[in-house]
Tab-separated table of C-alpha atoms and ligand atoms in Angstrom:
chain	number	residue	atom	x	y	z
A	291	MET	CA	6.122	2.546	3.962
A	292	LYS	CA	5.891	4.202	7.380
A	293	LEU	CA	2.673	5.848	8.519
A	294	LEU	CA	2.482	9.191	10.314
A	295	VAL	CA	-0.810	10.232	11.861
A	296	ALA	CA	-1.212	13.885	12.824
A	297	ASN	CA	-3.741	14.173	15.639
A	298	TRP	CA	-4.593	17.852	15.865
A	299	LYS	CA	-6.983	17.249	18.794
A	300	MET	CA	-9.057	20.433	19.431
A	301	ASN	CA	-6.613	22.679	17.528
A	302	PRO	CA	-5.933	25.158	16.026
A	303	ALA	CA	-8.422	27.810	17.127
A	304	THR	CA	-9.607	29.096	13.740
A	305	PHE	CA	-10.380	27.770	10.275
A	306	GLY	CA	-7.802	30.123	8.771
A	307	ALA	CA	-5.061	28.620	10.911
A	308	ALA	CA	-6.270	25.097	10.106
A	309	GLU	CA	-6.159	25.809	6.363
A	310	LYS	CA	-2.643	27.177	6.670
A	311	LEU	CA	-1.440	24.187	8.648
A	312	ALA	CA	-3.110	21.747	6.228
A	313	ARG	CA	-1.478	23.494	3.274
A	314	ALA	CA	1.968	23.354	4.888
A	315	THR	CA	1.494	19.686	5.833
A	316	ALA	CA	0.372	18.781	2.314
A	317	GLU	CA	3.358	20.640	0.900
A	318	ALA	CA	5.764	18.825	3.226
A	319	SER	CA	4.227	15.453	2.293
A	320	ARG	CA	4.494	15.915	-1.445
A	321	GLY	CA	6.927	13.373	-2.841
A	322	ALA	CA	7.721	11.952	0.592
A	323	SER	CA	7.850	8.173	0.713
A	324	CYS	CA	5.685	7.813	3.786
A	325	GLU	CA	1.930	7.928	4.345
A	326	VAL	CA	0.598	10.994	6.144
A	327	VAL	CA	-2.880	10.989	7.654
A	328	VAL	CA	-4.144	14.248	9.126
A	329	CYS	CA	-6.949	14.196	11.694
A	330	PRO	CA	-8.352	17.724	12.187
A	331	PRO	CA	-11.418	18.602	14.260
A	332	PHE	CA	-14.653	17.341	12.651
A	333	VAL	CA	-15.871	20.838	11.831
A	334	TRP	CA	-13.078	21.296	9.247
A	335	LEU	CA	-12.556	17.741	8.084
A	336	THR	CA	-14.521	17.832	4.831
A	337	ASP	CA	-13.538	21.379	3.905
A	338	LEU	CA	-9.878	20.513	4.189
A	339	SER	CA	-10.094	17.040	2.697
A	340	HIS	CA	-11.950	18.197	-0.403
A	341	LYS	CA	-9.047	20.291	-1.587
A	342	LYS	CA	-7.582	18.730	-4.704
A	343	ASN	CA	-4.157	17.289	-5.443
A	344	GLN	CA	-3.143	16.559	-1.928
A	345	LYS	CA	-0.797	13.766	-1.058
A	346	ILE	CA	-2.163	13.503	2.472
A	347	LYS	CA	-5.023	11.314	3.617
A	348	TRP	CA	-7.666	12.348	6.114
A	349	GLY	CA	-8.913	10.851	9.327
A	350	ALA	CA	-11.445	11.528	12.057
A	351	GLN	CA	-10.479	11.746	15.716
A	352	ASP	CA	-13.517	9.711	16.724
A	353	VAL	CA	-16.610	8.104	15.216
A	354	PHE	CA	-19.972	6.743	16.399
A	355	TRP	CA	-21.233	3.181	15.937
A	356	LYS	CA	-24.626	3.729	14.284
A	357	GLU	CA	-25.185	4.599	10.634
A	358	THR	CA	-27.877	7.262	11.148
A	359	GLY	CA	-30.455	8.174	13.778
A	360	ALA	CA	-31.237	10.257	16.833
A	361	PHE	CA	-27.732	10.572	18.255
A	362	THR	CA	-27.189	14.280	18.806
A	363	GLY	CA	-23.660	15.437	18.141
A	364	GLU	CA	-22.382	12.154	16.745
A	365	ILE	CA	-20.846	11.367	13.340
A	366	SER	CA	-21.254	7.960	11.707
A	367	PRO	CA	-18.670	5.854	9.864
A	368	LEU	CA	-20.911	5.957	6.804
A	369	MET	CA	-20.907	9.774	6.840
A	370	LEU	CA	-17.118	9.816	7.035
A	371	LYS	CA	-16.771	7.304	4.244
A	372	SER	CA	-19.142	9.201	1.965
A	373	SER	CA	-17.147	12.397	2.613
A	374	GLY	CA	-13.943	10.768	1.418
A	375	VAL	CA	-12.486	10.316	4.897
A	376	GLY	CA	-10.490	7.087	5.030
A	377	TYR	CA	-9.306	6.723	8.626
A	378	ALA	CA	-10.685	6.972	12.138
A	379	ILE	CA	-8.796	7.188	15.416
A	380	ILE	CA	-10.728	5.161	17.971
A	381	GLY	CA	-10.239	4.852	21.720
A	382	HIS	CA	-7.824	7.722	22.281
A	383	SER	CA	-6.975	7.966	25.986
A	384	GLU	CA	-8.397	11.498	26.094
A	385	ARG	CA	-11.771	10.066	25.019
A	386	ARG	CA	-11.469	7.150	27.407
A	387	ALA	CA	-10.880	9.727	30.162
A	388	LEU	CA	-14.240	11.295	29.223
A	389	GLY	CA	-15.966	8.000	29.926
A	390	GLU	CA	-15.610	6.017	26.689
A	391	THR	CA	-15.621	2.320	27.588
A	392	ASP	CA	-14.005	-0.679	25.892
A	393	GLU	CA	-17.507	-1.839	24.925
A	394	MET	CA	-18.205	1.448	23.133
A	395	ILE	CA	-14.810	1.266	21.458
A	396	ASN	CA	-15.542	-2.270	20.285
A	397	LEU	CA	-18.835	-1.125	18.706
A	398	LYS	CA	-17.081	1.814	17.022
A	399	ILE	CA	-14.384	-0.434	15.566
A	400	LYS	CA	-16.877	-2.934	14.174
A	401	ALA	CA	-19.109	-0.241	12.653
A	402	SER	CA	-16.102	1.493	11.094
A	403	LEU	CA	-14.714	-1.696	9.596
A	404	ARG	CA	-18.149	-2.499	8.162
A	405	ALA	CA	-18.184	0.936	6.530
A	406	GLY	CA	-14.736	0.351	5.047
A	407	LEU	CA	-12.756	2.808	7.180
A	408	LYS	CA	-9.213	2.153	8.297
A	409	ILE	CA	-8.954	2.075	12.059
A	410	ILE	CA	-6.264	3.459	14.320
A	411	LEU	CA	-6.990	1.968	17.727
A	412	CYS	CA	-5.210	3.719	20.591
A	413	VAL	CA	-4.123	1.617	23.525
A	414	GLY	CA	-1.761	2.269	26.399
A	415	GLU	CA	-1.214	1.901	30.095
A	416	SER	CA	-1.320	4.456	32.905
A	417	LEU	CA	1.761	5.440	34.903
A	418	ALA	CA	0.507	3.354	37.833
A	419	VAL	CA	0.511	0.242	35.649
A	420	ARG	CA	3.870	1.030	34.058
A	421	ARG	CA	5.462	1.473	37.472
A	422	LYS	CA	4.788	-2.228	37.999
A	423	GLY	CA	7.107	-2.943	35.067
A	424	LEU	CA	7.023	-3.537	31.322
A	425	ALA	CA	5.568	-7.047	31.706
A	426	ALA	CA	2.579	-5.587	33.594
A	427	ALA	CA	2.175	-2.918	30.894
A	428	LYS	CA	2.200	-5.608	28.188
A	429	ARG	CA	-0.472	-7.601	30.018
A	430	PHE	CA	-2.594	-4.464	30.346
A	431	VAL	CA	-2.268	-3.488	26.680
A	432	LEU	CA	-2.901	-6.987	25.312
A	433	ASN	CA	-5.948	-7.289	27.519
A	434	GLN	CA	-7.210	-3.887	26.354
A	435	MET	CA	-6.788	-5.001	22.740
A	436	ARG	CA	-8.581	-8.315	23.343
A	437	THR	CA	-11.586	-6.424	24.730
A	438	ASP	CA	-11.594	-3.638	22.155
A	439	LEU	CA	-11.162	-6.009	19.196
A	440	ARG	CA	-13.482	-8.757	20.463
A	441	GLY	CA	-15.407	-10.399	17.603
A	442	ILE	CA	-13.786	-8.475	14.766
A	443	GLN	CA	-12.538	-11.739	13.215
A	444	ASN	CA	-16.135	-12.341	12.099
A	445	LEU	CA	-15.835	-9.244	9.911
A	446	LYS	CA	-12.697	-10.689	8.289
A	447	PRO	CA	-10.884	-7.330	8.337
A	448	LYS	CA	-7.874	-6.870	6.105
A	449	THR	CA	-4.816	-6.329	8.268
A	450	SER	CA	-4.071	-3.284	6.121
A	451	ASN	CA	-7.218	-1.700	7.611
A	452	LEU	CA	-6.089	-2.012	11.220
A	453	PHE	CA	-3.433	-0.070	13.070
A	454	ILE	CA	-2.607	0.012	16.746
A	455	ALA	CA	-1.275	3.244	18.174
A	456	TYR	CA	0.608	2.314	21.307
A	457	GLU	CA	0.350	5.455	23.412
A	458	PRO	CA	1.453	5.078	27.028
A	459	ILE	CA	-0.847	7.594	28.716
A	460	TRP	CA	1.947	8.961	30.902
A	461	ALA	CA	4.044	9.810	27.824
A	462	ILE	CA	1.426	11.924	26.046
A	463	SER	CA	2.714	15.486	26.031
A	464	THR	CA	-0.211	16.929	27.943
A	465	SER	CA	-0.042	14.273	30.689
A	466	GLY	CA	2.255	16.523	32.675
A	467	THR	CA	4.764	13.827	33.595
A	468	GLY	CA	7.355	15.078	31.111
A	469	LEU	CA	8.304	11.443	30.536
A	470	VAL	CA	8.811	9.841	27.115
A	471	ASP	CA	9.059	6.126	26.431
A	472	THR	CA	12.208	4.723	24.849
A	473	PRO	CA	12.217	3.223	21.335
A	474	GLU	CA	13.495	-0.056	22.847
A	475	LYS	CA	10.571	-0.374	25.250
A	476	ALA	CA	7.997	0.800	22.719
A	477	GLY	CA	9.544	-1.689	20.282
A	478	ALA	CA	9.243	-4.474	22.858
A	479	MET	CA	5.570	-3.614	23.288
A	480	ALA	CA	5.079	-3.676	19.498
A	481	LYS	CA	6.740	-7.097	19.367
A	482	SER	CA	4.318	-8.487	21.978
A	483	ILE	CA	1.353	-7.012	20.111
A	484	LYS	CA	2.510	-8.559	16.836
A	485	LYS	CA	3.033	-11.926	18.516
A	486	SER	CA	-0.614	-11.952	19.563
A	487	TRP	CA	-1.990	-10.235	16.427
A	488	ARG	CA	-0.152	-11.385	13.356
A	489	GLY	CA	0.358	-8.772	10.683
A	490	MET	CA	-0.778	-5.907	12.944
A	491	LYS	CA	0.921	-2.581	12.251
A	492	VAL	CA	1.979	-0.698	15.367
A	493	LEU	CA	2.561	3.044	15.660
A	494	TYR	CA	4.092	4.759	18.660
A	495	GLY	CA	2.435	7.828	20.114
A	496	GLY	CA	3.450	9.972	23.062
A	497	SER	CA	5.501	13.155	22.733
A	498	VAL	CA	7.048	12.315	19.360
A	499	THR	CA	9.047	15.318	18.144
A	500	SER	CA	11.597	15.944	15.393
A	501	LYS	CA	14.304	15.207	17.980
A	502	ASN	CA	13.186	11.710	18.948
A	503	ALA	CA	11.194	10.647	15.836
A	504	ALA	CA	14.100	8.776	14.215
A	505	GLY	CA	14.517	6.554	17.259
A	506	PHE	CA	10.873	5.492	17.120
A	507	VAL	CA	10.125	5.282	13.410
A	508	LYS	CA	13.371	3.477	12.611
A	509	TYR	CA	13.014	0.954	15.406
A	510	PRO	CA	12.294	-2.542	14.051
A	511	GLY	CA	8.654	-3.435	14.603
A	512	LEU	CA	7.439	0.152	14.881
A	513	ASP	CA	5.563	1.077	11.707
A	514	GLY	CA	5.253	4.806	12.257
A	515	ALA	CA	4.017	7.360	14.767
A	516	LEU	CA	0.913	9.138	15.955
A	517	VAL	CA	1.925	12.726	16.583
A	518	GLY	CA	-0.100	15.205	18.624
A	519	GLY	CA	1.452	18.511	19.696
A	520	ALA	CA	4.341	18.437	17.208
A	521	SER	CA	1.938	18.063	14.253
A	522	LEU	CA	0.563	21.540	14.999
A	523	ARG	CA	3.901	23.164	14.192
A	524	ALA	CA	4.381	22.964	10.429
A	525	GLU	CA	8.185	23.160	10.398
A	526	GLU	CA	8.474	20.633	13.182
A	527	PHE	CA	6.112	18.172	11.513
A	528	LYS	CA	7.942	18.601	8.218
A	529	LYS	CA	11.117	17.353	9.890
A	530	ILE	CA	9.237	14.329	11.243
A	531	ILE	CA	7.886	13.580	7.757
A	532	LYS	CA	11.432	13.745	6.356
A	533	THR	CA	12.643	11.355	9.043
A	534	ALA	CA	9.843	8.854	8.376
A	535	ALA	CA	10.277	9.124	4.619
A	536	GLY	CA	13.968	8.362	4.894
A	537	THR	CA	13.335	5.180	6.825
A	538	LYS	CA	13.558	1.839	5.063
A	539	VAL	CA	11.056	-0.727	6.281
A	540	PRO	CA	12.934	-3.892	7.322
A	541	LYS	CA	11.880	-7.084	5.503
B	707	PGA	P1	1.462	14.123	21.805
B	707	PGA	O1	0.021	13.455	21.582
B	707	PGA	O2	2.278	13.794	20.581
B	707	PGA	O3	1.186	15.579	21.960
B	707	PGA	O4	2.024	13.483	23.016
B	707	PGA	C1	-0.121	12.168	21.076
B	707	PGA	C2	-1.564	11.776	21.202
B	707	PGA	O5	-2.141	11.957	22.276
B	707	PGA	O6	-2.193	11.333	20.250
């Protein structure tokens, strides 16, 4: 089954709008044969996730690495788990841009796995790296993964608890480049990742819309998509859900 992750980022502006969007997303997911994980801002996560009879799952956009303590403004994996939140996005490029290091990301991943959360680790190269070619981008991404995932083998994580979101930074809709990766190149990246990390599921993220979703989610080796901007428009996201649900996973 394909996985779609809706990353709402710091949107929408009000709780009323968030409720409406969550309701429409849940409605669109009902009966669809794909997994849908919605990651709203923290402030609404439990309110929205505690509504009954929803087909969607819930995720956080970030998480801290300690269980409790004097860490003003942070949220722990244990808190998420006890609130019924199952997933956490870790290492999004917008957080890395705010100063989050690979070492911090590594601590967050380990703490989240210990707490039993499913992890969506975001990796991806800058435009400067990509301009050197796909081989250079692959080296960058694999190196990023080695650092971010260092030592996790000791925790014996189930592969079903780990997802990579390959998000070339230059392709994210707000990057301003207006560029989008191709399914072929994203698929080639996923193949390299899976060669180094057996059984790893790879999502593509970076300006996925209803127009290009089929190309990405149907591409062999891509297991779904992480959708930002397009997940904020209910009708648009519904089309993406339909596309992912209609996709057979190759054996
Ligand atoms: P986008 O965002 O779909 O708006 O490009 C993806 C992401 O940054 O997670």
